[in-house]
mmCIF file of C-alpha atoms in Angstrom:
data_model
loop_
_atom_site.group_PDB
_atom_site.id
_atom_site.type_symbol
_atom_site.label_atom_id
_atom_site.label_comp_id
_atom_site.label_asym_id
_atom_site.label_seq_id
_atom_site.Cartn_x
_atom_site.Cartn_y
_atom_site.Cartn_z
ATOM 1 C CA UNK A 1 0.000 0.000 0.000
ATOM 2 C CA UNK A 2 2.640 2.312 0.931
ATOM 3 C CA UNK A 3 4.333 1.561 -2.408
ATOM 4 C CA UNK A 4 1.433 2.270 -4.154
ATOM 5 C CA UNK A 5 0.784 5.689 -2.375
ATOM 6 C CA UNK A 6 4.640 6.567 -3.374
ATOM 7 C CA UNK A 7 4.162 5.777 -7.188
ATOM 8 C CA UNK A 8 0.831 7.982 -7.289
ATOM 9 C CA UNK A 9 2.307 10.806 -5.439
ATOM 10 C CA UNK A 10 5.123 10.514 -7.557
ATOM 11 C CA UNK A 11 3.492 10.594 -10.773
ATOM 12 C CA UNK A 12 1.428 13.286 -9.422
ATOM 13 C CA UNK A 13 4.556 15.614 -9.010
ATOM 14 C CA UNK A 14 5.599 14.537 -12.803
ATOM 15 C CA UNK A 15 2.213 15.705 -14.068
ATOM 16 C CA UNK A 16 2.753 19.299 -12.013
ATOM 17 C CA UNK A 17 5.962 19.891 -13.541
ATOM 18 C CA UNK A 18 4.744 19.374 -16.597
ATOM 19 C CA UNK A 19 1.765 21.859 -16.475
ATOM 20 C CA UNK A 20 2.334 25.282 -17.097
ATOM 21 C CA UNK A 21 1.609 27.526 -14.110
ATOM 22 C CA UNK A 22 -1.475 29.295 -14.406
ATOM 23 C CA UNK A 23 -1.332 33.172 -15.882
ATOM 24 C CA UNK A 24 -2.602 35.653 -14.085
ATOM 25 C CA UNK A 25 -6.119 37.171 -14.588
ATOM 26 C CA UNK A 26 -5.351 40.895 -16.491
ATOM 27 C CA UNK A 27 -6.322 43.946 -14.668
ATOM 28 C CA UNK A 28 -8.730 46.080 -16.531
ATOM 29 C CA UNK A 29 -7.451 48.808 -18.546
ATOM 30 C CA UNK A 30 -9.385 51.984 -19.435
ATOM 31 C CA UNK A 31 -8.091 55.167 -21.680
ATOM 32 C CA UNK A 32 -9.758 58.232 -19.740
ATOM 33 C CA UNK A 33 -8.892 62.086 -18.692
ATOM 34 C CA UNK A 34 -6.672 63.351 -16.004
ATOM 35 C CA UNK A 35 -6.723 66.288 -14.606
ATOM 36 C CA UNK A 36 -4.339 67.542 -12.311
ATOM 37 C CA UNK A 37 -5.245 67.719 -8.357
ATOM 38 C CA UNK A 38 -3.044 70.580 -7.253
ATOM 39 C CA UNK A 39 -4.535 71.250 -3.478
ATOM 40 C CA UNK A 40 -1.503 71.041 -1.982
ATOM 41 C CA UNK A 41 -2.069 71.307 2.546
ATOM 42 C CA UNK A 42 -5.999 70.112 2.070
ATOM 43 C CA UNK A 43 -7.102 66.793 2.924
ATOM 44 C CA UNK A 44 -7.878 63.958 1.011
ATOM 45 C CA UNK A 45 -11.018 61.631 1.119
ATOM 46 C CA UNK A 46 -8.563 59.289 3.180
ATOM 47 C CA UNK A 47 -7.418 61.572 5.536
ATOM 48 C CA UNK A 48 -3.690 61.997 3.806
ATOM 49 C CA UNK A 49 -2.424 65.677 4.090
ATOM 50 C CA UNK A 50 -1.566 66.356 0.709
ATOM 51 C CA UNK A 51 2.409 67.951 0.192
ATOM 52 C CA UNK A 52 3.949 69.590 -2.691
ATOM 53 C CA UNK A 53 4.770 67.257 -5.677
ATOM 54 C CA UNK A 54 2.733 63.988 -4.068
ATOM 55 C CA UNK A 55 1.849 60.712 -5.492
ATOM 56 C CA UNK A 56 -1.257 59.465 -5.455
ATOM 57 C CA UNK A 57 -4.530 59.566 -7.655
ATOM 58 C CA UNK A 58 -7.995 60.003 -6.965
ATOM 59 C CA UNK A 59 -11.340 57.989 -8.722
ATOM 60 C CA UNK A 60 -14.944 59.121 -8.803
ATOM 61 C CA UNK A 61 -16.245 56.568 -6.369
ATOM 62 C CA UNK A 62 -15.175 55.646 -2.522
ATOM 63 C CA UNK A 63 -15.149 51.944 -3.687
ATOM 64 C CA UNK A 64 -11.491 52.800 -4.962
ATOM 65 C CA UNK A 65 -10.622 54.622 -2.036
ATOM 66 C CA UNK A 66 -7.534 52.928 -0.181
ATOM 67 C CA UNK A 67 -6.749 53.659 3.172
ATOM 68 C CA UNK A 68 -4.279 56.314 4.554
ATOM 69 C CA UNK A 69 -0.731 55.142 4.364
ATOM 70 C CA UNK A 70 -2.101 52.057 2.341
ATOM 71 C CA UNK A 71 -1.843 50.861 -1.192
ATOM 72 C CA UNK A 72 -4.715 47.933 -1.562
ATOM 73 C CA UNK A 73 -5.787 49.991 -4.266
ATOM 74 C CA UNK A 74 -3.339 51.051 -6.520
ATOM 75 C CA UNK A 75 -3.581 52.010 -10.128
ATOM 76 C CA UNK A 76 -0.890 52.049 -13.254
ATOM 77 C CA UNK A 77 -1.257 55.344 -14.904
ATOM 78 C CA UNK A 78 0.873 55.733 -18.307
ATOM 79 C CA UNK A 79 0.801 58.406 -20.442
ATOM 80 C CA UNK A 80 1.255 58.466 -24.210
ATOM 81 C CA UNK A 81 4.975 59.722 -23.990
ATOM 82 C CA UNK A 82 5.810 55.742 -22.796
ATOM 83 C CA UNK A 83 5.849 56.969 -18.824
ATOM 84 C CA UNK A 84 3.953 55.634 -16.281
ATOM 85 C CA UNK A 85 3.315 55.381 -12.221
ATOM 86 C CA UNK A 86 1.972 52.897 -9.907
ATOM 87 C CA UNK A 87 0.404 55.172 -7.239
ATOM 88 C CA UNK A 88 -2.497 54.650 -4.749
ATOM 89 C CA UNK A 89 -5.915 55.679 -4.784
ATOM 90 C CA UNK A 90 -6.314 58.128 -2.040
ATOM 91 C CA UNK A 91 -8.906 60.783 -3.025
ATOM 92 C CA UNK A 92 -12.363 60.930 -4.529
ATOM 93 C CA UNK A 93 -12.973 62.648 -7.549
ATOM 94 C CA UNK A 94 -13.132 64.463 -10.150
ATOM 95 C CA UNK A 95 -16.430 65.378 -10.561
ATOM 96 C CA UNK A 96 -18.668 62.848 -8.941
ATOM 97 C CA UNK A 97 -18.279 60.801 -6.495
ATOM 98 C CA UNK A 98 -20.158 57.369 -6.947
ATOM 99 C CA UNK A 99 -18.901 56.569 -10.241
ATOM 100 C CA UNK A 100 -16.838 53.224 -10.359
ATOM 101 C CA UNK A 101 -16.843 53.126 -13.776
ATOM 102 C CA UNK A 102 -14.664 50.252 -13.776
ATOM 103 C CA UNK A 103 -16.989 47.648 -12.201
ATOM 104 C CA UNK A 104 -19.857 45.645 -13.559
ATOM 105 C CA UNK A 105 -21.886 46.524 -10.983
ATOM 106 C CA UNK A 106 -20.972 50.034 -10.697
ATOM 107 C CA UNK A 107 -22.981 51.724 -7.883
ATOM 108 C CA UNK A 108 -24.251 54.463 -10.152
ATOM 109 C CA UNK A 109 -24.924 55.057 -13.735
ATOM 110 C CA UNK A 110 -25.470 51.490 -14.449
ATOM 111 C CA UNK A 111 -27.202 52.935 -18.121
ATOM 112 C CA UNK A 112 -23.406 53.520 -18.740
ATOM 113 C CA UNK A 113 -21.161 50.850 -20.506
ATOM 114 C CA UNK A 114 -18.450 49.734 -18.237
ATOM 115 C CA UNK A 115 -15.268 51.311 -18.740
ATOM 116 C CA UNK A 116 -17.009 54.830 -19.679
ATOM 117 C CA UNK A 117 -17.369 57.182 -16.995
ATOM 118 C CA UNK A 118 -19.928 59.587 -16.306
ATOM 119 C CA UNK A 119 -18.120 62.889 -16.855
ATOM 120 C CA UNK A 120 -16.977 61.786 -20.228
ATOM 121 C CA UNK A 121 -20.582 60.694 -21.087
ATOM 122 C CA UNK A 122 -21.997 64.110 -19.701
ATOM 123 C CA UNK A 123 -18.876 65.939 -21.914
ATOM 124 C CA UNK A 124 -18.925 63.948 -24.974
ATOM 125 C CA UNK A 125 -22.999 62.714 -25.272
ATOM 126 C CA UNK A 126 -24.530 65.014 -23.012
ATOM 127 C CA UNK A 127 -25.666 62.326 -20.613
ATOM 128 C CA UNK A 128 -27.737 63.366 -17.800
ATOM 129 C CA UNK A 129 -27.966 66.773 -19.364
ATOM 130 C CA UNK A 130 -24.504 67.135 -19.626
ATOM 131 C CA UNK A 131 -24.242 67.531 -15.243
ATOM 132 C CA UNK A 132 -23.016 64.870 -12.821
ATOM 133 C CA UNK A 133 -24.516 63.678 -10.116
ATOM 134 C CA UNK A 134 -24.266 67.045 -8.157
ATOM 135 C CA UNK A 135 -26.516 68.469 -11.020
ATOM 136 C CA UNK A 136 -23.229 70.626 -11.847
ATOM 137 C CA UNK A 137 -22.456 71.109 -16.163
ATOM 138 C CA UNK A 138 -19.810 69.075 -16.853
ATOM 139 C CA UNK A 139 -16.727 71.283 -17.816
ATOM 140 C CA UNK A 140 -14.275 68.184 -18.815
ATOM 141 C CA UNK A 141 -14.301 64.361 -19.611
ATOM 142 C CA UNK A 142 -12.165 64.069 -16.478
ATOM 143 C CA UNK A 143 -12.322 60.506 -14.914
ATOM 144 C CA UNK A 144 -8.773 60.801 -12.895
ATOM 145 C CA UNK A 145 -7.170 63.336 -10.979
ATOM 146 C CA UNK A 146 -3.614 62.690 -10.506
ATOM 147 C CA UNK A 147 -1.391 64.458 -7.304
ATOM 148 C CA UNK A 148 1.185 67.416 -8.479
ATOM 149 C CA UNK A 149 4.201 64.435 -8.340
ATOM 150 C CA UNK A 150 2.564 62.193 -10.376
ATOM 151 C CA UNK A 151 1.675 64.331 -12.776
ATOM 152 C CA UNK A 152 4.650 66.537 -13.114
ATOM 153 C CA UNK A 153 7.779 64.123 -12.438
ATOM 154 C CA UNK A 154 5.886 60.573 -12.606
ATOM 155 C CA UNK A 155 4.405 61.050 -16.120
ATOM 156 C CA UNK A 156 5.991 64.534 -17.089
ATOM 157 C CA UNK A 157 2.512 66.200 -18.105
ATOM 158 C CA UNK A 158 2.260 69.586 -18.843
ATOM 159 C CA UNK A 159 -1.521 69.898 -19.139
ATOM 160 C CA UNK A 160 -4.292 67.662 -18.985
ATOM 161 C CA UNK A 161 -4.282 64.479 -20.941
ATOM 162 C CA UNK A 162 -5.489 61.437 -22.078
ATOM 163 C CA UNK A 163 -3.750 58.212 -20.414
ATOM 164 C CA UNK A 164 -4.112 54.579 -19.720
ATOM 165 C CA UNK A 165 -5.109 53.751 -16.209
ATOM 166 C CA UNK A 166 -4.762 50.128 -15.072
ATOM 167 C CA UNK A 167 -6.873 49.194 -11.979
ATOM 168 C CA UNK A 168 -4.365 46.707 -10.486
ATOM 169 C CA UNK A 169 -6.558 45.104 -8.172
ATOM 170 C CA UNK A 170 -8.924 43.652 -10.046
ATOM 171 C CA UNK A 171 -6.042 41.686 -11.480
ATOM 172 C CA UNK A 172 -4.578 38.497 -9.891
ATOM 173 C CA UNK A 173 -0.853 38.889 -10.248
ATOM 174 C CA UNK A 174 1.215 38.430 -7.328
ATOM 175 C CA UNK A 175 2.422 41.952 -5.781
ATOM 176 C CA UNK A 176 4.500 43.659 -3.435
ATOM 177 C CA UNK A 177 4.776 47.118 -1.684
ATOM 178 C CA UNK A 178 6.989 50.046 -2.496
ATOM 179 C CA UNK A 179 8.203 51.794 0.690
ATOM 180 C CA UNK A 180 9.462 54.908 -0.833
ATOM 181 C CA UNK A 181 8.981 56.901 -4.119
ATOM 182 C CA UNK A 182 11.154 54.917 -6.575
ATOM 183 C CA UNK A 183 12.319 55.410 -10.246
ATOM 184 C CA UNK A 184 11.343 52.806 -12.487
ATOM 185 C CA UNK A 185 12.942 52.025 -15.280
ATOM 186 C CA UNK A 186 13.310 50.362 -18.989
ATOM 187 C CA UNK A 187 15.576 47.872 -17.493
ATOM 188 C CA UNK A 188 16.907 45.510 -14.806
ATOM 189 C CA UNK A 189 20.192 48.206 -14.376
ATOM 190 C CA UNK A 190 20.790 51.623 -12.439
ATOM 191 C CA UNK A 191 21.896 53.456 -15.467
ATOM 192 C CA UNK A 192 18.643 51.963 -17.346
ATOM 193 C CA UNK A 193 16.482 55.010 -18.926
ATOM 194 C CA UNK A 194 13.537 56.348 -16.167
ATOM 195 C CA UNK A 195 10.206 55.561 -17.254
ATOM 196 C CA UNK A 196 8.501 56.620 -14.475
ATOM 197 C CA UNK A 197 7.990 56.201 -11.028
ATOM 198 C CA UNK A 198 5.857 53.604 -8.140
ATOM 199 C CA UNK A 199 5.058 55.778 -5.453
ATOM 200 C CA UNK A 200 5.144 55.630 -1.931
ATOM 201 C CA UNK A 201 2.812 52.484 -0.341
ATOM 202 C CA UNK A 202 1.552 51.404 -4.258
ATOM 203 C CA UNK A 203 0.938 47.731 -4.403
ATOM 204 C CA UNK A 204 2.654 46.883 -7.597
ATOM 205 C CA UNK A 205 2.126 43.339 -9.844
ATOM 206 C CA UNK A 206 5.239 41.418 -10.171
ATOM 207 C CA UNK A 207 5.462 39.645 -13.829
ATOM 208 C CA UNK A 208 8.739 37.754 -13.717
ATOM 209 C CA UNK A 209 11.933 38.377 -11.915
ATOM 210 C CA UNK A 210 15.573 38.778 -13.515
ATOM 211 C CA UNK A 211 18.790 39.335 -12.434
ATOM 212 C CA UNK A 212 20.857 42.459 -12.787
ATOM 213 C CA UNK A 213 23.139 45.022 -11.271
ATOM 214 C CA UNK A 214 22.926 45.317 -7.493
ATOM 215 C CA UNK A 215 20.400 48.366 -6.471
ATOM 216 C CA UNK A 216 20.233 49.382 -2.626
ATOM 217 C CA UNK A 217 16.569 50.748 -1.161
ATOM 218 C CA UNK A 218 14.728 50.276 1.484
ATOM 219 C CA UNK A 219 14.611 46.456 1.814
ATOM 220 C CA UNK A 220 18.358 46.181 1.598
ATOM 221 C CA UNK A 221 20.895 46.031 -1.291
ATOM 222 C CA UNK A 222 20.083 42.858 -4.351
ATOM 223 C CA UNK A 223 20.983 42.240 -7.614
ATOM 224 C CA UNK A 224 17.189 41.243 -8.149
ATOM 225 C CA UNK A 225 15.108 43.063 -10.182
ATOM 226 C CA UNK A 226 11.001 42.496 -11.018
ATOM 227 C CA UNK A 227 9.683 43.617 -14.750
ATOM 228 C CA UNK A 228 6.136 45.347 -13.417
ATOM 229 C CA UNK A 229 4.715 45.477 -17.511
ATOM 230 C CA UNK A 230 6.580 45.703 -20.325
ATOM 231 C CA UNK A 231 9.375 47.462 -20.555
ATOM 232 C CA UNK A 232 9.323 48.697 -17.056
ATOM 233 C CA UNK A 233 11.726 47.268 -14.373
ATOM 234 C CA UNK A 234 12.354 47.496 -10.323
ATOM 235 C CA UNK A 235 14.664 46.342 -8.479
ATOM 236 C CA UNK A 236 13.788 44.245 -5.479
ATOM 237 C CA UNK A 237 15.384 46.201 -3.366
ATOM 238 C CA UNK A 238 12.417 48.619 -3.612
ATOM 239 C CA UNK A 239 9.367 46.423 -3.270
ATOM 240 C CA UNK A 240 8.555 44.741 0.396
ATOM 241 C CA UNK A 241 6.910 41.703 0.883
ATOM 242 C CA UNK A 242 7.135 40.133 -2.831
ATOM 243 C CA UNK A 243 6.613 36.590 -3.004
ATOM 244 C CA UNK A 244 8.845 34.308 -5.239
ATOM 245 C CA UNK A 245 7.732 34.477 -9.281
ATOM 246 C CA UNK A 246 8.866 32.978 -12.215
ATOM 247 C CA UNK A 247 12.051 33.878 -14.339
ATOM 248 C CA UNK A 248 11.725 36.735 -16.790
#
């Protein structure tokens, strides 16, 4: 019997070797407008005191809202010049308020494909008579507002724009945390080009891992570095709590 229960486990193993891991489920991707936030000593929605050149973004509905000092909801925000930033969600706006665009079962607006926001309806189609929910004329297809840092030295903007927002948490790739404001860049080296940045407490998706020159941040010094999309590198010394993944 015990013989028996050896063979099967080891043909079991075999068989799990030989299937390929199982990809990750894609986060949902949506081209809208950003706007920039500016408000520099207010408050957010989440209670963070906003400072000059932060990093953070802020969605039309609370069910995006992560916590203060927290990153559970993060988004990837590129911008047509090939930049991009991982930043957290930590403000509501613009515009309205209960707007999730990005869900199927989005709280409000449910008329609205998902993926299209309300403002950009109101703007572009004159939905609800061109006003959002506050019965204010909508002056702007704005469906982001991104924080003076993000905006300025994350995606180098100099006016408002259209970009590609990932909503990284309605993907299932394994992530880790970024401590501090770090560079990201087009490859697994120091002297790499900067493509953009992961701010401060972003929960960031980890595709593969490679090795490459040593990099020093706040989890230490390693030579390991994590490709977050395409084209767009980290190195491991940046990112806390990031579970082992497969070679790039």
């Amino acid at each position: 019997m015990t013989r028996r229960l050896l063979v099967i486990t080891v043909a079991l193993l075999a068989v799990a070797q030989v299937l390929p891991a199982q990809a990750a489920t894609a986060a949902r991707l949506y081209r809208v407008y950003a706007t920039r936030e500016g408000l520099v000593g207010g408050t957010t929605a989440n209670g963070h005191v906003i400072k000059d050149r932060d990093h953070f973004v802020a969605l039309p509905s609370r069910r995006g809202l992560s916590g203060r000092d927290s990153g559970d909801l993060t988004v990837r925000v590129c911008a047509t010049n090939g930049r991009c930033e991982w930043a957290p969600v930590w403000d509501v706006g613009p515009w309205n308020v209960k707007d999730d665009y990005w869900n199927d079962d989005r709280e409000m607006w449910t008329d609205l494909p998902v993926g299209k926001p309300q403002a950009q309806a109101a703007f572009e189609d004159g939905h609800n008579g061109g006003k959002d929910q506050f019965g204010r004329k909508v002056g702007s297809p704005a469906a982001i507002d991104l924080a003076d840092g993000t905006f300025w030295d994350g995606l180098k903007l100099t006016g408002s724009s259209w970009v590609t927002v990932q909503f990284l948490w309605t993907g299932s790739a394994p992530t880790g945390t970024v401590r501090a404001l770090s560079v990201v860049r087009n490859g697994p080296r120091g002297s790499a080009a900067a493509v953009g940045f992961a701010a401060a407490y972003a929960r960031v998706p980890l595709a593969c891992s490679v090795e490459g020159e040593s990099a020093t941040g706040s989890e230490g010094t390693s030579t390991t570095w994590y490709r977050l999309s395409t084209g767009k590198y980290l190195g491991a010394a940046h990112i806390a709590g990031a579970p082992a993944v497969d070679a790039c």
